[in-house]
Structure formats: structure tokens, C-alpha cells
Amino acid sequence: VNPEVILLTCEFNNTDHRTELNGVERLIVRRGQSFTINLHLRSGVYQPGGSALDLTVETGPQPSEQYGTQASFGLTDQINTSCWSAAITSPPGNMVSLSICSPPDAPIGRWRLTLGQGGSVDFVLLYNPWCTGDAVYMDSEEKLREYILAQDGIIYRGGWKYPIPTPWNYGQFEDGILNACLRILDMNPKCLRNPGKDASGRRNPIYVSRVLSAMVNCNDDKGVLLGRWTDDYDGGVSPLSWKGSVEILRNWDTNACQPVRFGQCWVFAAVACSVSRALGIPCRLVTNYNSAHDTNSNLVIERYVDENGQLVQKSRDMIWNYHCWVENWMTRPDLKPGFDGWQVMDPTPQEKSEGVYCCGPIPLKAIKEGELTDKYDAPFVFAEVNADVHTFMKRKDGSTKKIISSVHVGLKISTKSVGSDRREDITHLYKYPEGSDEEREAFTKANHQNKLLQQQDNAGLLIVIKVSTEMRKGCDFDVFAVITNNTPNEKKCRLVFGSRAVSYNGILGENCGFKDLLNVQLAPGEGQVALRMNYSKYAENLTEDNLIRLAALLLDYGTQEAYLAVRNVVLVNPEIKVRILGEPKENRKLAAEITLQNPLPVPLQNCCFTVEGSNLTGGQVVTERLNSTVEPGQDAKVKIYFTPTHSGLRKLVVDFDSNKLCHVKGYRNVIIGK
């Protein structure tokens, strides 16, 4: 067989391998599944049994049969899906259809196929979650539509009492994104140190997930994002300004792998989700509310407050209002049986693992069962969802006293549901029901002695904070310290009820309202004290996270006991309304009318709407600015035009920004017809 012309039939192959949304200009196929190329012979006619063809495939800079990065093979009667193989599938003639298959554990990445003396062709090989022999195989078509093919999603932010869905454009099939993802693998330090070994390692999704967890942040390498957890975003943009991963990955790829400024946990996780899906690893983004950051691995978060109940930073241990990571789906042949499935992988740089800022992959099952010796980083993730919280009061004389406070971590662990925008609670995949025998068994395995020894205090006094059902930004509202005296006697107490702005990772800002009552008489039963939150007081102190931390500290003069209640409240942004004008069709210009009503008692200036959506806005961010001021109660309204390129259900993601109202998110699902 001596081919003169090689036709890759990219459109047919890419569609068959579910990669056509990457484009059909080059061959992109999945491992363990055959693809077809057509050969026009230079001379003669192909005859079965009478013609030979030697094929070679290679990947990486140091191809080697020993490492699985090179293979030589000839024609066989039929395809063998367990190794590199090729078979002719057309009748005799001068045009030959050649079917080629890779093994389901071949390294992913860029490959070159050489056909005897007839030249060579390049193709990209990805993981194949549709292939039963692949380590990332997932047996649900509906789940694969969500965890591989869906180009947009929902990230949960806000607080555990009020999860706020935030839309995100993953955009893993947009132009140039797959190239950027492959470049991330090429720029990782393991590849730069030993490219041959790294190319071989790419057969293994455990290895690749760990590489991604390190490379999405730039702390040790030429990674994608630089984190910033202060309000100073000079030289970059606020993490809240991003609406999707496309712009971030393109910026990194086109600027010589300089880190994109700036990211926070949900941005790191969202970019990791885009890259995982692009490479063919099923992936979902997860939010853990009241997420513990245990820096000394003792499974205890120690918090100190002053005599006004306000946090004093004495330790690096923190409780984040929420923290986002991703779960990647794969088998774990390196662990004992039973640990296949979802694995936590966290690209936010928090603590070093094996000398590098990365975390995971670790099976959810290992976290749930308290198997903390399993790879990788089980103790850190276990603490995020299970750590115990001890609170101490630091007095002016320097002494400390433990105070009674009920703070739980690992609440309402959330992800987007398959096939809908509803929130799915997956807490049960991380932990057993509180107080159950299974929970005690997991804590015993994890040597979580504090939880095992914990006795429920039957305190004489109980204090909790209650709030209105919905607190909208721009409004004044009341919050309440509700105190229950469970004793038969009247109690004389001091109540300090304060509020401060807080960022989502627990860093406190300025005072938003404060009340110190030195002489509270508590009769047996329940009573409450209100604290008024005025917009005029909290407006200038709020961070972009729209969070206020309420703390009520009750001091019993009789027993000298101190009781603390803490609660974070989320101020709700106004709704963005999106109205689609006309019938949405492929390759037909479409308009969206976007409206936001100013809920603040002050005018809005420098108003700007930006939108993007996979297969809707051509991989670009569309911007529309308002020249006029928007008075209180008035609408900010724009019309934005875009041309959808593919049919199907798509998300148009919207961001509104102004001088007083920053990074309000909204979206509209649009069904594009053919």
C-alpha cells in the first residue's frame, strides 16, 4: 500500500468521537475507539492479503515503545481494541479506507501517525469516558452530557443558609482552548524535567489530575492563575469580573504563559473543570460551605475573639464561608478496591503537597470512611468537611477562656444537578449522618479524638442569631439575637451584638453596626434583641462578596460563662432580566434585551453589561456601556447582538458592573434551533 493522498475525514471522525465542537479542521479522537482515514493509492489497486502497510505512532519528544509513547504495527484482519491496530474496511480498489484504533490506556496528547513511505499525519488523542476499558469510563449518557459535553454550568456561592447560583461559561470546546489545555500539560515542571516520562504518565488520569491541580495556580510553575484575596487588584481584575474560563485560558496561552491576574477558589476550580472536560475526564465543580482550612493537621480550628466577640487573628487556621474544588471521575487501581469514582482535586493554592501547591486526587469514599493514609492529601480534605471548631476569648489582661459556641463545618456540600440548573446536595457522599455509628467509626479511623470526646453541653443559656428571609443590597433591615434562659432563675448578663463586613474566606473588614448592652435581665424563657443594619452604614464597608458577619457574645455575670453565636448573612443583588428577541437559530443574528433595576438609594454611574456564552458569542466577551446615570428605582437597559454558531441548549452569561453595584451576575438559557 503506497498512498499518494491521505484524507483524515475529520468531520466524520470528530463527530463519531464527540469532539466536533472543537472544530472539524483537524483530527481529534478518543482512545480505545477506532477512527477512519482514506488513502488514495499512488499506483495499483489494493488487494486483500497481497498488500502490506507498516504504521508507526509516536507522542512526546522522546518516543519509546517501553513507555507506551511509540508503537509500530501492521494491518490485521480486524481491529484489536486493546492495542494499536489497523484494518482495511473497504473493498479492493485504488481508494482504501483504513480503520485505526488506540488502546484504552494510551497516553493522551498530540500524536503523529506515519504510514510506511507514504507520509505522516498528526492527530490529538483524548480520554474516552464512553469506552469501558478507559479509566475514566462513566456508564451514563445523561451524566456524560453534563460532565463532559456541557459547556456551561452553575457555581454555588453566597452562604450555607442562602446558596447563590452563579453562572459560568466553561467553554472547553471554544476555539483555541484545547491547544491551551495541552500546553498546560507541556509547561508543567514534571514535563520540563523529564518529557519522556511525563508523556508516558499522561495515560493515567490520576497523574494528569494532579498535574492540573498544580498548574491551574502559578505558585510553583508557569501556571494559569495568580490568586489574590485582598481588595487590591492592581495589574489585573477582580476574580468576580470573570464570567467563564475561555478568556482566562486564552490570555494565559497568548501571553507566553504569564499568570492571569486574579483568581479565587471558584475561578481556580472552574478553570480546572474546563481543562478536565476538554481532555476527556468527567468533572464537576463542588462548593463546601463553612469550609475549614486546617494548617497544622490537628483537625481543630482554633478561633480567638476579643471581649466584644470580634475575631482576633492568632492562627492561620480559618473557616471560609465557602470553598470550591472539583471532582474528577476515574478508577483508582493504586488503592484497595472500592475507591473508584469521584475524586476531589483542588487547584486553589492553600497548602503544599509533596513540596508543591496542589491537592488530590483523593476518593470521596476515603474522606467519608476516614481513610487518611490514602493518596493524595486526605487529611487536608477530611478537615475541610469535618474539623472541630474551638473558640476562645482573649481578655485584655492576656488570659484566654474557652467559650461555648456552636460552629459546624462541611455544610450543604453542593453541585449543579445533571441536566438541570437545580442544586444537588452531595454532603452524604463526604460524611455519614451526624451522631451515627458509621460517623464514629470514620472518626476513629481518622483519629479525630476531639469529635469522639465531644459531649453536648446542656447549657443554661442558649444564644442564636435570626435574620429576615431575604436581605437585599440597598435596604435597611433588622437582625436578632435570640436568647433562651433554660434555668428557673433570672439571669443578669452583658450582650455585645456586632456586625462587620467579611470576605468569603473569612477575612474581617470594617464595622457595619454595633450594640453593647451592659445590663440585660433575662427571665426564664426566650427573649430577643434587634440590631438595625442601615445601608448608609454598611454600604461603604461591604466587600465584593456582599457578606456581613454577625456575632452575638453573651456574658453571664453569675457563672462567668461566655456564649457566642456567629452567622454570616448574604446581601442579595438585584435580578438581571434577559429577554431574547426573535427566534434563536444557528448562524442567524440574535438580540437580547438586558435589564437591571437600581435597588440602591443612590444613582449608579459607569454602568456596563458584559455577556458571553459558548457557541453564542463566538468565543468573545460582548460589552455594552450606558452613557447615562441610572437613578434609584430606574432600569439600566441595553440591547446586545450575537450570532449563535451551534444548535442546542446554551447559557447566555451576563455581568453588570457600576460604581456602586459591582459584578452582579445573571443568565438566560437559550434553545438554539437548526
mmCIF file of N, CA and C in Angstrom, residues 11 39 95 165 243 379 483 491 577:
data_model
loop_
_atom_site.group_PDB
_atom_site.id
_atom_site.type_symbol
_atom_site.label_atom_id
_atom_site.label_comp_id
_atom_site.label_asym_id
_atom_site.label_seq_id
_atom_site.Cartn_x
_atom_site.Cartn_y
_atom_site.Cartn_z
ATOM 1 N N GLU A 11 -14.473 15.585 9.873
ATOM 2 C CA GLU A 11 -15.856 15.839 10.304
ATOM 3 C C GLU A 11 -16.518 14.540 10.747
ATOM 4 N N LEU A 39 -7.165 6.485 2.036
ATOM 5 C CA LEU A 39 -5.902 6.585 1.309
ATOM 6 C C LEU A 39 -6.169 6.466 -0.189
ATOM 7 N N MET A 95 -8.861 3.361 -3.815
ATOM 8 C CA MET A 95 -9.159 4.185 -2.637
ATOM 9 C C MET A 95 -9.397 3.229 -1.475
ATOM 10 N N PRO A 165 -26.710 30.776 43.246
ATOM 11 C CA PRO A 165 -26.207 30.174 41.998
ATOM 12 C C PRO A 165 -25.583 31.231 41.096
ATOM 13 N N LYS A 243 -16.530 35.710 33.896
ATOM 14 C CA LYS A 243 -17.804 35.017 33.658
ATOM 15 C C LYS A 243 -17.583 33.607 33.132
ATOM 16 N N PRO A 379 -5.897 13.998 54.670
ATOM 17 C CA PRO A 379 -6.120 14.732 55.922
ATOM 18 C C PRO A 379 -6.620 16.155 55.714
ATOM 19 N N ILE A 483 -32.167 34.874 72.692
ATOM 20 C CA ILE A 483 -31.549 34.269 73.878
ATOM 21 C C ILE A 483 -32.592 33.449 74.617
ATOM 22 N N LYS A 491 -31.452 35.799 85.000
ATOM 23 C CA LYS A 491 -30.018 35.929 84.774
ATOM 24 C C LYS A 491 -29.684 37.387 84.451
ATOM 25 N N LYS A 577 -32.643 40.716 34.244
ATOM 26 C CA LYS A 577 -33.654 40.102 33.374
ATOM 27 C C LYS A 577 -33.147 40.098 31.940
#
